[in-house]
Amino acid sequence: MARGNEVSSMEVDEGKTAANSPKFSINVLQLLKSAQMQHGLRHRDYTRYRRYCTARLRRLYKSLKFTHGRGKYVKKAITESTVTEVRFLHILLYMSERAWSHAMEKRHLPDGPNSRQRIYLLGRLRKAVKWAALFAQLCATKGDSRSSLEAEAYASYMKGTLLFEQDQNWKAALMNFRKARDVYEELGKYGSIENQVLCRERVEELEPSIRYCLHKVGESNLQTSELMDIGEVEGPALDLFKAKLEAVMAEARSQQAASMTEFYWLGHRFPINNAKTRVSILKAQELEKDLHGPAADALPAEKKLSMFDKIFSAYHEARACIRSDLASAGNADNVKIDLNGLDKAVSASLGQRTIERNQLLISIAKTKFTKQRDEKGEKITKPEELVRLYDLQIQNSTDLYDLVSSQRNMNQEEDSFSKEYELKGLAFRAERCFFLAKSYSFAGKRAEAYALFRHAGNLADEVLKKLQVAINPDQALIKDLKILSDNCRSNCCIEHATGIMEEEKIPEKLSKGVSTMSLAGPEKKEEKYLLEKLDLYESAIGEAGTKSVPYIERFPLPFQAVPCNPIVLDIAYSSIEFPSLENRMKKDKKGIFSRLWG
């Protein structure tokens, strides 16, 4: 009986100790976000972040004296009784992060993970899930309620990431991602402003993964091509989703490319035998459809520029494949002719997209040119920047014209294409001349600006006449040229009037300038030199590192007034009789011969 009372009293004491033990607080999301952004994940450098996690774990083990032995490795488990400090929970968190970053490092290899690397990747993700689950379990007993909720959300995200990568149980992955999202939505309603912003960002990062899981489960009506639009938010939580989505899109393109056997361009059909070339061209064509589709006007300029970059990358990949095929073609003339034609067609398409991208940059620069300052407080666009952009446009249009018109027998489509870009080149010259005139106008050179405005207007009128005769003229180009012609005419009048006004003001400015001239020069502050202030303890040279002039002595020396000689002395000088000095002069002695011959 006494023994039973003793045991029961011991259990009560242990319960009191557990109840009175302090609860640890960890802001998991803020801790991870700062560590990830400061140590590599801002630039998607998972190797650097993994090394940071390893170094951080080493410091934690050493500071807690929780090492695993010097010689023989003796594993020490972290249990509920072990956690006496919050740093023990940090160990579990960084163990999970290290395993996750190692898996993501393998996922983002240049050519993608092979079969062996994928097995290793899944093993590291399982380790991350294991440590995250243990972290959530210990936070439930040793942490406060907020830390426990964040740990549960973190463990759910890791579990969902593993299932997402396995491509098997999409419902379980969806459930884990939703659980993490719900927790972060609730946590985003409370706490500091910084924490609320972090929680909202995390919810936005999880949303694309949830929508993708819904698509795979069959509860969403999204098409595969529409999935590319849901990954616009940047963040480490989206990297796995983007890699998976890119793999899915590449697989879909390869299936579509199987039926794509030739490339049509300006009435010619070029066969495509290389599968990589077909996939690259198909990717570029899909992006072009999005760029020129009905919803293109609603796209922001930054999104269009990023789409252009992807198009350029796809076309460059296609050209690299074509040229490698040309190198390995050998002596097959027919194959070489087809590959050269395909290379020319792809190069022309790349040139067209380059002109369109530069035109977008010009439209952005023009909006900043007309404003004093844009919304972000940046400086206005200088006319020299637009001149440089139009130089690029002229060069690109000339290259396209030369590329198409270089062959001997052109069909009707090629002829109209070359004429179109010839006229565009003239239009770009007119625009360049206009902004060059603007730069001269800003510099105050009225005559040069007036002449350039006249020349730009003549060029614009010439292109307008040619466009009106064309069969299918570009209406947008005609509209721009009419605006340019009107602007040239108005600026000519302005420069003419401004030049006349400045000519009229020249005599007034000259007389004003002459009236303010002085022979004494501008008054300067009188400075005392060293010899004039010997009684003062002041430096005449100045402090070290300064550019002040040393005041030691005036140089060159100033002129001084000198009294003239009396005028009486000048008159008396001519009437003075000076004594003779012949008796003091040395006489020359003459010899015999000098006496005879003088």
Coordinates of C-alpha atoms in Angstrom, one line a residue:
M1 CA 0.0 0.0 0.0
A2 CA 2.8 2.3 0.9
R3 CA 4.5 1.3 -2.3
G4 CA 1.4 2.2 -4.4
N5 CA 1.1 5.6 -2.6
E6 CA 4.8 6.3 -3.4
V7 CA 4.3 5.5 -7.1
S8 CA 1.2 7.6 -7.4
S9 CA 2.9 10.5 -5.7
M10 CA 5.8 10.2 -8.2
E11 CA 3.4 10.3 -11.1
V12 CA 1.8 13.4 -9.7
D13 CA 5.1 15.1 -9.3
E14 CA 6.1 14.3 -12.9
G15 CA 2.7 15.6 -14.1
K16 CA 3.3 18.8 -12.2
T17 CA 6.8 19.2 -13.7
A18 CA 5.5 18.6 -17.2
A19 CA 2.7 21.1 -16.7
N20 CA 5.1 23.7 -15.2
S21 CA 7.7 23.3 -18.0
P22 CA 8.1 26.4 -20.2
K23 CA 6.6 26.4 -23.7
F24 CA 9.1 27.3 -26.5
S25 CA 8.1 29.7 -29.3
I26 CA 9.4 29.4 -32.8
N27 CA 8.3 31.6 -35.7
V28 CA 9.0 28.8 -38.2
L29 CA 8.0 30.6 -41.4
Q30 CA 9.9 33.8 -40.6
L31 CA 13.0 31.8 -39.5
L32 CA 13.0 29.7 -42.7
K33 CA 12.2 32.7 -45.0
S34 CA 15.1 34.8 -43.7
A35 CA 17.5 31.8 -43.9
Q36 CA 16.5 30.9 -47.4
M37 CA 16.7 34.4 -48.8
Q38 CA 20.0 35.1 -47.2
H39 CA 21.8 31.9 -48.1
G40 CA 21.1 31.1 -51.7
L41 CA 17.4 30.6 -52.5
R42 CA 17.0 34.2 -53.7
H43 CA 18.9 32.9 -56.7
R44 CA 17.7 29.3 -56.6
D45 CA 21.1 28.1 -55.4
Y46 CA 20.1 25.0 -53.4
T47 CA 23.7 23.8 -53.0
R48 CA 24.6 26.9 -51.1
Y49 CA 21.5 26.6 -48.9
R50 CA 22.2 22.9 -48.2
R51 CA 25.8 23.8 -47.1
Y52 CA 24.4 26.5 -44.8
C53 CA 22.0 24.0 -43.2
T54 CA 25.0 21.7 -42.6
A55 CA 27.1 24.4 -41.0
R56 CA 24.1 25.6 -38.9
L57 CA 23.6 22.0 -37.6
R58 CA 27.3 21.7 -36.8
R59 CA 27.1 24.9 -34.7
L60 CA 23.9 23.8 -33.0
Y61 CA 25.4 20.4 -32.0
K62 CA 28.6 22.0 -30.7
S63 CA 26.8 24.7 -28.7
L64 CA 24.4 22.2 -27.2
K65 CA 27.2 19.7 -26.5
F66 CA 25.0 17.2 -28.3
T67 CA 27.8 15.7 -30.5
H68 CA 27.8 12.1 -31.6
G69 CA 31.2 11.1 -30.3
R70 CA 34.7 11.7 -31.6
G71 CA 35.8 8.3 -32.8
K72 CA 33.0 5.8 -33.1
Y73 CA 29.6 7.3 -34.1
V74 CA 27.0 7.0 -31.4
K75 CA 23.6 8.2 -32.5
K76 CA 21.7 10.4 -30.1
A77 CA 18.0 10.7 -30.6
I78 CA 16.0 13.8 -29.8
T79 CA 13.1 12.9 -27.7
E80 CA 10.6 14.8 -25.6
S81 CA 12.9 14.5 -22.5
T82 CA 15.9 15.7 -24.5
V83 CA 14.3 19.0 -25.6
T84 CA 15.4 21.4 -22.8
E85 CA 16.1 24.3 -25.1
V86 CA 14.5 25.7 -28.2
R87 CA 17.7 24.9 -30.1
F88 CA 16.9 21.2 -30.0
L89 CA 13.8 22.0 -32.1
H90 CA 16.0 24.0 -34.5
I91 CA 18.1 20.9 -35.0
L92 CA 15.0 19.0 -36.3
L93 CA 13.9 21.9 -38.5
Y94 CA 17.3 22.3 -40.1
M95 CA 17.7 18.5 -40.6
S96 CA 14.5 18.6 -42.6
E97 CA 15.6 21.7 -44.6
R98 CA 18.9 20.1 -45.4
A99 CA 17.3 16.9 -46.8
W100 CA 14.7 19.0 -48.7
S101 CA 17.4 21.3 -50.2
H102 CA 19.5 18.3 -51.2
A103 CA 16.5 16.8 -53.1
M104 CA 15.7 20.1 -54.8
E105 CA 19.4 20.4 -55.8
K106 CA 19.0 17.1 -57.6
R107 CA 15.7 18.1 -59.1
H108 CA 17.2 21.2 -60.7
L109 CA 20.1 19.6 -62.5
P110 CA 20.7 21.0 -66.0
D111 CA 19.5 17.9 -67.8
G112 CA 17.1 16.8 -65.1
P113 CA 17.7 13.9 -62.7
N114 CA 18.3 10.4 -64.2
S115 CA 16.7 7.3 -62.8
R116 CA 19.4 6.8 -60.1
Q117 CA 19.4 10.5 -59.1
R118 CA 15.6 10.4 -58.9
I119 CA 15.7 7.4 -56.5
Y120 CA 18.1 9.4 -54.4
L121 CA 15.9 12.5 -54.6
L122 CA 12.9 10.6 -53.3
G123 CA 15.0 9.2 -50.5
R124 CA 16.0 12.7 -49.4
L125 CA 12.4 13.9 -49.5
R126 CA 11.4 10.9 -47.3
K127 CA 14.1 12.0 -44.8
A128 CA 12.7 15.6 -44.9
V129 CA 9.2 14.3 -44.2
K130 CA 10.5 12.2 -41.3
W131 CA 12.3 15.1 -39.6
A132 CA 9.4 17.4 -40.2
A133 CA 7.0 15.0 -38.6
L134 CA 9.2 14.6 -35.6
F135 CA 9.5 18.4 -35.4
A136 CA 5.7 18.8 -35.5
Q137 CA 5.3 16.1 -32.8
L138 CA 7.7 17.7 -30.4
C139 CA 6.4 21.2 -31.0
A140 CA 2.9 19.9 -30.1
T141 CA 4.2 19.1 -26.6
K142 CA 7.1 21.5 -26.1
G143 CA 6.0 24.5 -28.1
D144 CA 3.2 27.1 -27.7
S145 CA 0.0 26.8 -29.8
R146 CA 1.2 29.1 -32.7
S147 CA 4.5 27.2 -33.0
S148 CA 2.6 23.9 -33.0
L149 CA 0.3 25.1 -35.8
E150 CA 3.2 26.3 -37.9
A151 CA 5.1 23.0 -37.4
E152 CA 2.0 21.1 -38.5
A153 CA 1.7 23.2 -41.6
Y154 CA 5.4 22.7 -42.4
A155 CA 5.1 18.9 -42.0
S156 CA 2.0 18.9 -44.2
Y157 CA 3.8 20.8 -46.9
M158 CA 6.7 18.4 -46.8
K159 CA 4.4 15.4 -47.0
G160 CA 2.6 17.0 -49.9
T161 CA 5.9 17.7 -51.7
L162 CA 6.9 14.1 -51.4
L163 CA 3.6 12.9 -52.8
F164 CA 3.7 15.5 -55.5
E165 CA 7.1 14.3 -56.7
Q166 CA 6.0 10.6 -56.6
D167 CA 3.2 11.2 -59.1
Q168 CA 1.0 8.6 -57.4
N169 CA -1.4 9.7 -54.7
W170 CA -2.7 13.0 -55.9
K171 CA -5.6 13.1 -53.4
A172 CA -3.3 12.8 -50.4
A173 CA -1.0 15.5 -51.8
L174 CA -4.0 17.7 -52.4
M175 CA -5.2 17.1 -48.8
N176 CA -1.7 18.0 -47.3
F177 CA -1.4 21.1 -49.4
R178 CA -4.9 22.2 -48.4
K179 CA -4.1 21.6 -44.8
A180 CA -1.0 23.7 -45.0
R181 CA -2.8 26.5 -46.8
D182 CA -5.7 26.6 -44.3
V183 CA -3.2 26.9 -41.4
Y184 CA -1.4 29.8 -43.1
E185 CA -4.6 31.5 -43.9
E186 CA -5.6 31.5 -40.3
L187 CA -2.2 32.5 -39.1
G188 CA -2.2 35.4 -41.6
K189 CA -5.1 37.0 -39.7
Y190 CA -3.1 37.6 -36.5
G191 CA 0.3 38.7 -35.4
S192 CA 2.6 41.4 -36.7
I193 CA 2.3 42.9 -40.2
E194 CA 5.5 41.2 -41.3
N195 CA 4.2 37.8 -40.2
Q196 CA 0.8 38.4 -42.0
V197 CA 2.6 39.3 -45.2
L198 CA 4.7 36.1 -45.0
C199 CA 1.7 33.9 -44.4
R200 CA -0.1 35.5 -47.4
E201 CA 2.9 34.9 -49.6
R202 CA 3.0 31.3 -48.5
V203 CA -0.7 30.8 -49.3
E204 CA -0.1 32.3 -52.8
E205 CA 2.9 29.9 -53.3
L206 CA 0.8 26.9 -52.3
E207 CA -2.2 27.8 -54.6
P208 CA -0.6 26.7 -57.9
S209 CA 0.3 23.3 -56.5
I210 CA -3.3 22.8 -55.2
R211 CA -4.7 23.7 -58.6
Y212 CA -2.3 21.3 -60.3
C213 CA -3.4 18.5 -57.9
L214 CA -7.0 19.3 -58.7
H215 CA -6.2 19.1 -62.4
K216 CA -4.6 15.7 -61.9
V217 CA -7.5 14.4 -59.8
G218 CA -10.0 15.6 -62.4
E219 CA -11.8 18.2 -60.3
S220 CA -10.6 21.1 -62.4
N221 CA -11.5 22.2 -65.9
L222 CA -8.0 23.6 -66.6
Q223 CA -6.3 22.6 -69.8
T224 CA -2.6 21.7 -69.8
S225 CA -1.7 24.8 -71.8
E226 CA -3.5 27.0 -69.2
L227 CA -1.4 25.6 -66.3
M228 CA 1.5 27.8 -67.2
D229 CA -0.3 30.9 -66.1
I230 CA -0.8 29.7 -62.5
G231 CA 2.9 29.7 -61.6
E232 CA 3.5 33.4 -61.8
V233 CA 4.3 33.8 -58.1
E234 CA 8.0 33.5 -57.2
G235 CA 9.1 31.5 -54.2
P236 CA 10.9 28.3 -53.1
A237 CA 7.6 26.5 -52.6
L238 CA 6.9 26.8 -56.3
D239 CA 10.2 25.5 -57.7
L240 CA 9.1 21.9 -57.6
F241 CA 5.7 22.8 -59.1
K242 CA 7.4 24.7 -62.0
A243 CA 9.8 21.9 -62.7
K244 CA 7.0 19.3 -62.7
L245 CA 4.8 21.6 -64.9
E246 CA 7.7 22.2 -67.4
A247 CA 8.2 18.4 -67.6
V248 CA 4.4 17.9 -68.3
M249 CA 4.4 20.6 -71.0
A250 CA 7.5 19.2 -72.6
E251 CA 5.8 15.8 -72.7
A252 CA 2.7 17.3 -74.2
R253 CA 4.8 19.2 -76.8
S254 CA 6.7 16.0 -77.8
Q255 CA 3.3 14.2 -78.4
Q256 CA 2.1 17.1 -80.5
A257 CA 5.5 17.3 -82.3
A258 CA 5.1 13.7 -83.4
S259 CA 2.5 14.9 -85.9
M260 CA 4.4 18.0 -87.0
T261 CA 6.5 16.9 -90.0
E262 CA 7.2 20.2 -91.7
F263 CA 7.6 23.9 -91.2
Y264 CA 5.6 26.3 -93.4
W265 CA 7.1 29.7 -94.2
L266 CA 6.3 32.1 -97.1
G267 CA 4.9 29.5 -99.4
H268 CA 7.7 26.9 -98.7
R269 CA 7.4 23.7 -96.7
F270 CA 10.6 22.5 -95.0
P271 CA 10.6 18.9 -93.5
I272 CA 11.6 18.5 -89.9
N273 CA 13.2 15.2 -89.1
N274 CA 14.8 16.0 -85.7
A275 CA 12.4 15.5 -82.7
K276 CA 14.2 18.2 -80.6
T277 CA 13.9 20.7 -83.4
R278 CA 10.1 20.0 -83.7
V279 CA 9.6 20.4 -79.9
S280 CA 11.6 23.8 -79.9
I281 CA 9.6 25.2 -82.9
L282 CA 6.3 24.0 -81.4
K283 CA 7.1 25.7 -78.1
A284 CA 7.9 29.0 -79.8
Q285 CA 4.7 28.8 -81.9
E286 CA 2.6 28.2 -78.7
L287 CA 4.1 31.3 -77.1
E288 CA 3.5 33.3 -80.3
K289 CA -0.2 32.3 -80.2
D290 CA -0.4 33.6 -76.6
L291 CA 1.4 36.7 -77.6
H292 CA -0.8 37.6 -80.6
G293 CA -4.0 36.1 -79.2
P294 CA -7.2 38.0 -78.3
A295 CA -6.0 38.3 -74.6
A296 CA -2.6 39.8 -75.6
D297 CA -3.7 43.4 -75.1
A298 CA -4.5 42.7 -71.4
L299 CA -1.0 41.3 -70.8
P300 CA 1.4 43.6 -69.0
A301 CA 4.6 44.7 -70.7
E302 CA 6.8 42.7 -68.3
K303 CA 4.9 39.5 -69.1
K304 CA 5.3 40.1 -72.8
L305 CA 9.0 40.7 -72.5
S306 CA 9.4 37.4 -70.6
M307 CA 7.4 35.6 -73.3
F308 CA 9.7 37.1 -76.0
D309 CA 12.7 35.8 -74.0
K310 CA 11.2 32.3 -74.0
I311 CA 10.5 32.5 -77.8
F312 CA 14.1 33.6 -78.5
S313 CA 15.4 30.7 -76.3
A314 CA 13.2 28.2 -78.2
Y315 CA 14.3 29.4 -81.6
H316 CA 18.0 29.4 -80.6
E317 CA 17.6 25.8 -79.5
A318 CA 16.0 24.9 -82.8
R319 CA 18.8 26.6 -84.8
A320 CA 21.4 24.8 -82.7
C321 CA 19.8 21.4 -83.5
I322 CA 19.5 22.3 -87.2
R323 CA 23.2 23.3 -87.5
S324 CA 24.3 20.1 -85.7
D325 CA 22.2 18.2 -88.2
L326 CA 23.9 20.1 -91.0
A327 CA 27.3 19.2 -89.6
S328 CA 26.4 15.5 -89.6
A329 CA 24.6 15.5 -93.0
G330 CA 27.7 14.6 -94.9
N331 CA 27.4 14.7 -98.7
A332 CA 23.6 14.4 -98.9
D333 CA 22.7 17.5 -101.1
N334 CA 19.0 17.2 -100.7
V335 CA 19.2 17.0 -97.0
K336 CA 21.5 20.0 -96.8
I337 CA 19.2 22.1 -99.0
D338 CA 16.2 21.3 -96.8
L339 CA 18.2 22.1 -93.6
N340 CA 19.5 25.3 -95.0
G341 CA 16.0 26.4 -96.0
L342 CA 14.7 25.5 -92.5
D343 CA 17.5 27.4 -90.9
K344 CA 16.7 30.4 -93.0
A345 CA 13.0 30.2 -92.1
V346 CA 13.7 29.9 -88.4
S347 CA 16.2 32.8 -88.6
A348 CA 13.6 35.0 -90.3
S349 CA 11.0 34.1 -87.6
L350 CA 13.5 35.0 -85.0
G351 CA 14.2 38.3 -86.7
Q352 CA 10.5 39.1 -86.9
R353 CA 10.1 38.5 -83.1
T354 CA 13.1 40.6 -82.4
I355 CA 11.6 43.5 -84.3
E356 CA 8.3 43.1 -82.4
R357 CA 10.1 43.0 -79.0
N358 CA 12.1 46.2 -79.9
Q359 CA 8.9 47.8 -80.9
L360 CA 7.4 47.0 -77.5
L361 CA 10.5 48.6 -75.8
I362 CA 10.0 51.6 -78.0
S363 CA 6.4 52.0 -77.0
I364 CA 7.4 51.8 -73.3
A365 CA 10.2 54.4 -73.9
K366 CA 7.8 56.7 -75.7
T367 CA 5.3 56.7 -72.8
K368 CA 8.1 57.8 -70.5
F369 CA 9.4 60.3 -73.1
T370 CA 6.1 62.2 -73.1
K371 CA 5.9 62.3 -69.3
Q372 CA 7.9 64.5 -67.0
R373 CA 8.3 61.5 -64.6
D374 CA 6.7 58.1 -64.6
E375 CA 4.8 56.5 -61.7
K376 CA 7.9 54.9 -60.1
G377 CA 9.7 58.2 -60.0
E378 CA 12.3 57.2 -62.6
K379 CA 13.9 59.7 -64.9
I380 CA 12.3 60.5 -68.3
T381 CA 13.5 58.8 -71.4
K382 CA 16.1 60.8 -73.4
P383 CA 15.7 61.0 -77.1
E384 CA 19.2 59.5 -77.6
E385 CA 17.8 56.2 -76.1
L386 CA 15.0 56.1 -78.7
V387 CA 17.6 56.9 -81.4
R388 CA 19.6 53.8 -80.3
L389 CA 16.5 51.6 -80.3
Y390 CA 15.6 52.7 -83.8
D391 CA 19.1 52.0 -84.9
L392 CA 18.5 48.4 -83.9
Q393 CA 15.2 48.3 -85.7
I394 CA 16.8 49.6 -88.9
Q395 CA 19.6 47.0 -88.7
N396 CA 17.1 44.1 -88.0
S397 CA 14.8 45.1 -90.8
T398 CA 17.7 45.4 -93.2
D399 CA 18.9 42.0 -92.2
L400 CA 15.5 40.5 -92.8
Y401 CA 15.2 42.2 -96.2
D402 CA 18.6 40.9 -97.2
L403 CA 17.8 37.4 -96.0
V404 CA 14.7 37.1 -98.1
S405 CA 15.7 39.0 -101.1
S406 CA 19.1 37.3 -101.4
Q407 CA 17.7 34.3 -103.4
R408 CA 17.2 34.5 -107.2
N409 CA 13.6 33.2 -107.8
M410 CA 11.2 34.7 -105.2
N411 CA 7.5 33.8 -105.1
Q412 CA 4.8 36.3 -104.5
E413 CA 4.8 35.9 -100.7
E414 CA 8.5 36.5 -100.4
D415 CA 8.3 39.5 -102.7
S416 CA 5.6 41.1 -100.6
F417 CA 7.5 40.2 -97.4
S418 CA 10.7 41.9 -98.6
K419 CA 8.8 45.0 -99.7
E420 CA 7.0 45.2 -96.4
Y421 CA 10.3 45.2 -94.4
E422 CA 11.9 47.6 -96.9
L423 CA 9.1 50.1 -96.1
K424 CA 9.4 49.4 -92.4
G425 CA 13.1 50.2 -92.6
L426 CA 12.2 53.6 -94.2
A427 CA 9.6 54.2 -91.5
F428 CA 12.2 53.4 -88.8
R429 CA 14.6 55.8 -90.4
A430 CA 12.0 58.6 -90.3
E431 CA 11.3 57.9 -86.6
R432 CA 15.0 57.9 -85.9
C433 CA 15.5 61.2 -87.7
F434 CA 12.6 62.7 -85.6
F435 CA 14.1 61.8 -82.3
L436 CA 17.6 62.8 -83.4
A437 CA 16.0 66.2 -84.2
K438 CA 14.5 66.2 -80.7
S439 CA 18.0 65.7 -79.2
Y440 CA 19.3 68.7 -81.2
S441 CA 16.3 70.7 -80.1
F442 CA 17.0 70.0 -76.4
A443 CA 20.6 71.1 -77.0
G444 CA 19.4 74.4 -78.4
K445 CA 20.7 73.8 -82.0
R446 CA 17.6 75.2 -83.8
A447 CA 18.9 75.1 -87.4
E448 CA 20.0 71.5 -87.2
A449 CA 16.8 70.5 -85.5
Y450 CA 14.7 72.3 -88.1
A451 CA 16.5 70.6 -90.9
L452 CA 16.2 67.1 -89.3
F453 CA 12.4 67.6 -88.7
R454 CA 11.9 68.5 -92.3
H455 CA 13.9 65.5 -93.4
A456 CA 11.9 63.2 -91.1
G457 CA 8.6 64.6 -92.4
N458 CA 9.7 64.0 -96.0
L459 CA 10.7 60.4 -95.2
A460 CA 7.3 59.8 -93.5
D461 CA 5.4 61.3 -96.5
E462 CA 7.4 59.2 -98.9
V463 CA 6.6 55.9 -97.0
L464 CA 2.9 56.9 -96.7
K465 CA 2.7 57.3 -100.5
K466 CA 4.2 53.9 -101.0
L467 CA 1.9 52.3 -98.5
Q468 CA -1.1 53.7 -100.1
V469 CA -0.2 52.0 -103.4
A470 CA 0.5 48.7 -101.6
I471 CA -2.0 45.8 -101.9
N472 CA -2.4 45.0 -98.1
P473 CA -0.9 47.9 -96.3
D474 CA -0.2 47.8 -92.5
Q475 CA -2.9 50.1 -91.1
A476 CA -1.1 50.5 -87.7
L477 CA 2.0 51.6 -89.5
I478 CA 0.0 54.1 -91.6
K479 CA -1.5 55.6 -88.5
D480 CA 1.9 55.9 -86.8
L481 CA 3.4 57.6 -89.9
K482 CA 0.5 60.1 -90.1
I483 CA 1.1 61.0 -86.5
L484 CA 4.8 61.3 -87.2
S485 CA 4.2 63.6 -90.2
D486 CA 2.0 65.9 -88.2
N487 CA 4.5 66.0 -85.4
C488 CA 7.3 66.9 -87.8
R489 CA 5.3 69.7 -89.3
S490 CA 4.4 71.2 -85.9
N491 CA 7.9 70.8 -84.6
C492 CA 9.3 72.6 -87.7
C493 CA 7.0 75.6 -87.0
I494 CA 8.1 75.6 -83.3
E495 CA 11.8 75.4 -84.1
H496 CA 11.4 78.2 -86.7
A497 CA 9.6 80.4 -84.3
T498 CA 11.9 79.7 -81.5
G499 CA 15.0 80.4 -83.7
I500 CA 13.5 83.8 -84.8
M501 CA 12.8 84.8 -81.2
E502 CA 16.3 83.8 -80.1
E503 CA 17.7 85.9 -83.0
E504 CA 15.7 88.9 -81.9
K505 CA 16.9 88.6 -78.4
I506 CA 20.6 88.4 -79.4
P507 CA 21.2 92.3 -79.5
E508 CA 19.4 92.7 -76.2
K509 CA 21.5 90.0 -74.6
L510 CA 24.7 91.5 -76.1
S511 CA 23.9 95.0 -74.9
K512 CA 23.0 93.7 -71.5
G513 CA 26.2 91.8 -71.4
V514 CA 28.3 94.8 -72.5
S515 CA 26.7 97.0 -69.9
T516 CA 27.6 94.7 -67.1
M517 CA 31.2 94.4 -68.2
S518 CA 33.9 96.0 -66.0
L519 CA 37.6 96.5 -66.5
A520 CA 38.2 95.8 -62.8
G521 CA 36.7 92.3 -63.1
P522 CA 34.5 90.6 -60.6
E523 CA 34.9 91.5 -57.0
K524 CA 36.7 88.8 -55.1
K525 CA 36.7 88.2 -51.4
E526 CA 39.9 89.7 -50.0
E527 CA 42.1 87.1 -48.5
K528 CA 44.9 87.9 -46.1
Y529 CA 48.3 86.4 -46.9
L530 CA 50.8 84.8 -44.6
L531 CA 53.0 87.9 -44.3
E532 CA 50.0 90.1 -43.4
K533 CA 48.8 87.9 -40.5
L534 CA 52.0 86.9 -38.8
D535 CA 50.4 87.7 -35.4
L536 CA 47.6 85.2 -35.9
Y537 CA 48.0 81.4 -35.4
E538 CA 46.2 80.4 -38.7
S539 CA 47.3 78.1 -41.4
A540 CA 47.9 79.7 -44.8
I541 CA 48.1 76.3 -46.6
G542 CA 44.9 74.6 -45.5
E543 CA 44.1 71.2 -44.2
A544 CA 45.4 68.0 -45.7
G545 CA 43.2 66.6 -48.5
T546 CA 41.5 69.9 -49.3
K547 CA 41.8 71.7 -52.7
S548 CA 42.0 75.3 -51.2
V549 CA 44.5 77.7 -52.7
P550 CA 47.4 78.4 -50.3
Y551 CA 47.7 82.1 -49.3
I552 CA 51.4 82.6 -48.7
E553 CA 52.3 85.5 -50.9
R554 CA 50.8 87.2 -54.0
F555 CA 52.1 85.9 -57.3
P556 CA 52.7 87.5 -59.6
L557 CA 53.4 90.5 -57.5
P558 CA 51.0 93.4 -57.8
F559 CA 51.9 96.6 -59.6
Q560 CA 53.0 99.6 -57.5
A561 CA 52.8 103.3 -58.4
V562 CA 56.3 104.8 -58.9
P563 CA 56.8 108.7 -58.9
C564 CA 58.0 110.2 -62.1
N565 CA 61.3 112.3 -62.3
P566 CA 60.8 116.1 -62.1
I567 CA 60.4 117.7 -65.5
V568 CA 63.1 120.3 -64.6
L569 CA 65.8 117.7 -64.7
D570 CA 64.9 116.7 -68.2
I571 CA 65.2 120.3 -69.5
A572 CA 68.4 121.1 -67.6
Y573 CA 70.1 117.9 -69.0
S574 CA 70.5 119.5 -72.5
S575 CA 72.2 122.7 -71.2
I576 CA 74.7 121.1 -68.8
E577 CA 78.4 121.3 -69.9
F578 CA 80.3 118.2 -68.7
P579 CA 84.1 118.4 -68.2
S580 CA 86.4 116.7 -70.8
L581 CA 87.7 113.3 -70.0
E582 CA 90.4 113.0 -72.9
N583 CA 93.2 113.2 -70.5
R584 CA 92.0 110.1 -68.8
M585 CA 91.5 108.1 -71.9
K586 CA 94.2 105.6 -73.0
K587 CA 96.2 106.7 -76.1
D588 CA 97.2 104.2 -78.8
K589 CA 100.9 103.9 -79.6
K590 CA 101.8 103.8 -83.3
G591 CA 104.8 101.9 -84.8
I592 CA 107.1 102.6 -87.7
F593 CA 104.8 101.1 -90.4
S594 CA 101.8 102.8 -89.0
R595 CA 103.5 106.2 -89.1
L596 CA 104.5 105.6 -92.8
W597 CA 101.1 104.4 -94.0
G598 CA 98.9 106.3 -91.6

